Amino acid sequence: MDKNLVSINKLKSDIKFMESSFLNSNLKNQLKEVEKRLDEMSIQIHKFNSRFSDSGWCAYDSMNMELIKKCNDEFERNGLDSAEKILINYYKSDVKCLTHWIKKSSKEFLYRYDLLQVFFKNHFDEMYYSSVPLGLIIIDGAVNDFTKSKGFFAEGTNVDAWDCLVGCNDGLEKLKKIFNKNRKKTNFEIIKMPYRNGILHGRDLNYANEYVSCKLIALMFAVADWMRMKNSEGQRKKEYHKSINPLSTGEALKQIKYNKEIQDEIEAWKRRSVCVGKDIPICGNVEEYMEYPYIVAIINMLNAWKAENYGELSKHLKLMFFEILSEGRRAGECRRFFESKKLMSFKLIDVEERACALSKVAVEVRWKENDKVKESKLVFGCAYQENEKEFEIAVPWRDNGEWIIMPWDMNGLYSL
């Protein structure tokens, strides 16, 4: 595995250490299963990059692991051309429901939201003559803003990042070199690579095909992952170094005792079956949901949307926007997205307690946008998390954390 993947390598090392300690056979078997999955993941990623990077693909952190495995399996059965078809089909259809994530990945892509909408529309409409150059322009400009000096394809632009897939040896840096090749002669042949210089300088004339456009979408996801990982690099390093500093014996014993107490409490927790319209109202006031604090968080969020209180709304939906932004800036981004969407009504349609600190809440919302009434189902995860300054496991009954709203399915709000 690439030495850049520090956290995975450390986890494997920790598992090896724990396997040699005095654990019961059941726990050792569980550790071996985790180790087996980690090894399989490492192998699949290495195989994918070694097989597909020369053709303009690289694994990135948010990439579907099942897709990576499927491509590797097809490569072994029927070769590169057949395996590439799987990637083409994915980036022509399946990825459509994930494209809004690009906009949310960084402020640099958010600034280009209008261009992104046109790019994706042209791509999915197979208008490759326009999607390809626009994709190159968006990526180059976003990286230029991010680095504050050079675009993605410029010589000297550093696209490495600590502890992530796109920072690996066969990752983003390799694609950058391939796509930035000099194209000094006019070429009439079909190309399958998004050669930036040849396309934008008018030398590669036959670039408009699904291969080039799909590779640009994959590249855009990889660049978005790189930006996200680069932004969090300092905090991730800090957490990593904290994790490798051993506790004192007294602290370790205290932690073990606390963890045992929490484990016993979690095992004693009972899941409630929540029937909307019977146990709780379909659409009620906050006071009517006090027995279900995670629903209170959802109702408060919806009330803030309806009241057009974007500062409050951005606090509830901070995972929908950018953690790197100040509260004021996040509120501004929230306003930009929601101010054209006037919430008219909402109703709860499904509530599921999945664990003591995780619940799913589905809501049907109606809003007015551009003189049109729209309706969609939104799905949220509600997770109970420890406060930033606390270093203990958070559980709701200890009141040592807060309910965080995770936007699991917001696709309806992004409809054109």
PDB file of C-alpha atoms in Angstrom, residues 51-58 174-175 178-179 192-194 215 219:
ATOM      1  CA  ARG A  51      -4.277  -0.835 -14.351  1.00  0.00           C
ATOM      2  CA  PHE A  52      -6.233   2.315 -15.138  1.00  0.00           C
ATOM      3  CA  SER A  53      -4.045   5.356 -14.379  1.00  0.00           C
ATOM      4  CA  ASP A  54      -2.278   5.180 -17.759  1.00  0.00           C
ATOM      5  CA  SER A  55      -5.731   5.421 -19.350  1.00  0.00           C
ATOM      6  CA  GLY A  56      -6.697   8.547 -17.404  1.00  0.00           C
ATOM      7  CA  TRP A  57      -8.429   7.211 -14.267  1.00  0.00           C
ATOM      8  CA  CYS A  58      -7.361   7.255 -10.627  1.00  0.00           C
ATOM      9  CA  LYS A 174       0.063  11.211 -12.636  1.00  0.00           C
ATOM     10  CA  LEU A 175      -3.178  12.298 -14.334  1.00  0.00           C
ATOM     11  CA  ILE A 178      -0.799  12.860 -18.736  1.00  0.00           C
ATOM     12  CA  PHE A 179      -3.518  15.426 -19.422  1.00  0.00           C
ATOM     13  CA  LYS A 192      -9.803   9.360 -25.431  1.00  0.00           C
ATOM     14  CA  MET A 193      -7.887  11.617 -23.047  1.00  0.00           C
ATOM     15  CA  PRO A 194      -8.806  15.188 -22.016  1.00  0.00           C
ATOM     16  CA  LYS A 215     -12.696  11.272 -17.493  1.00  0.00           C
ATOM     17  CA  LEU A 219     -11.029  14.146 -12.529  1.00  0.00           C
TER      18      LEU A 219
END
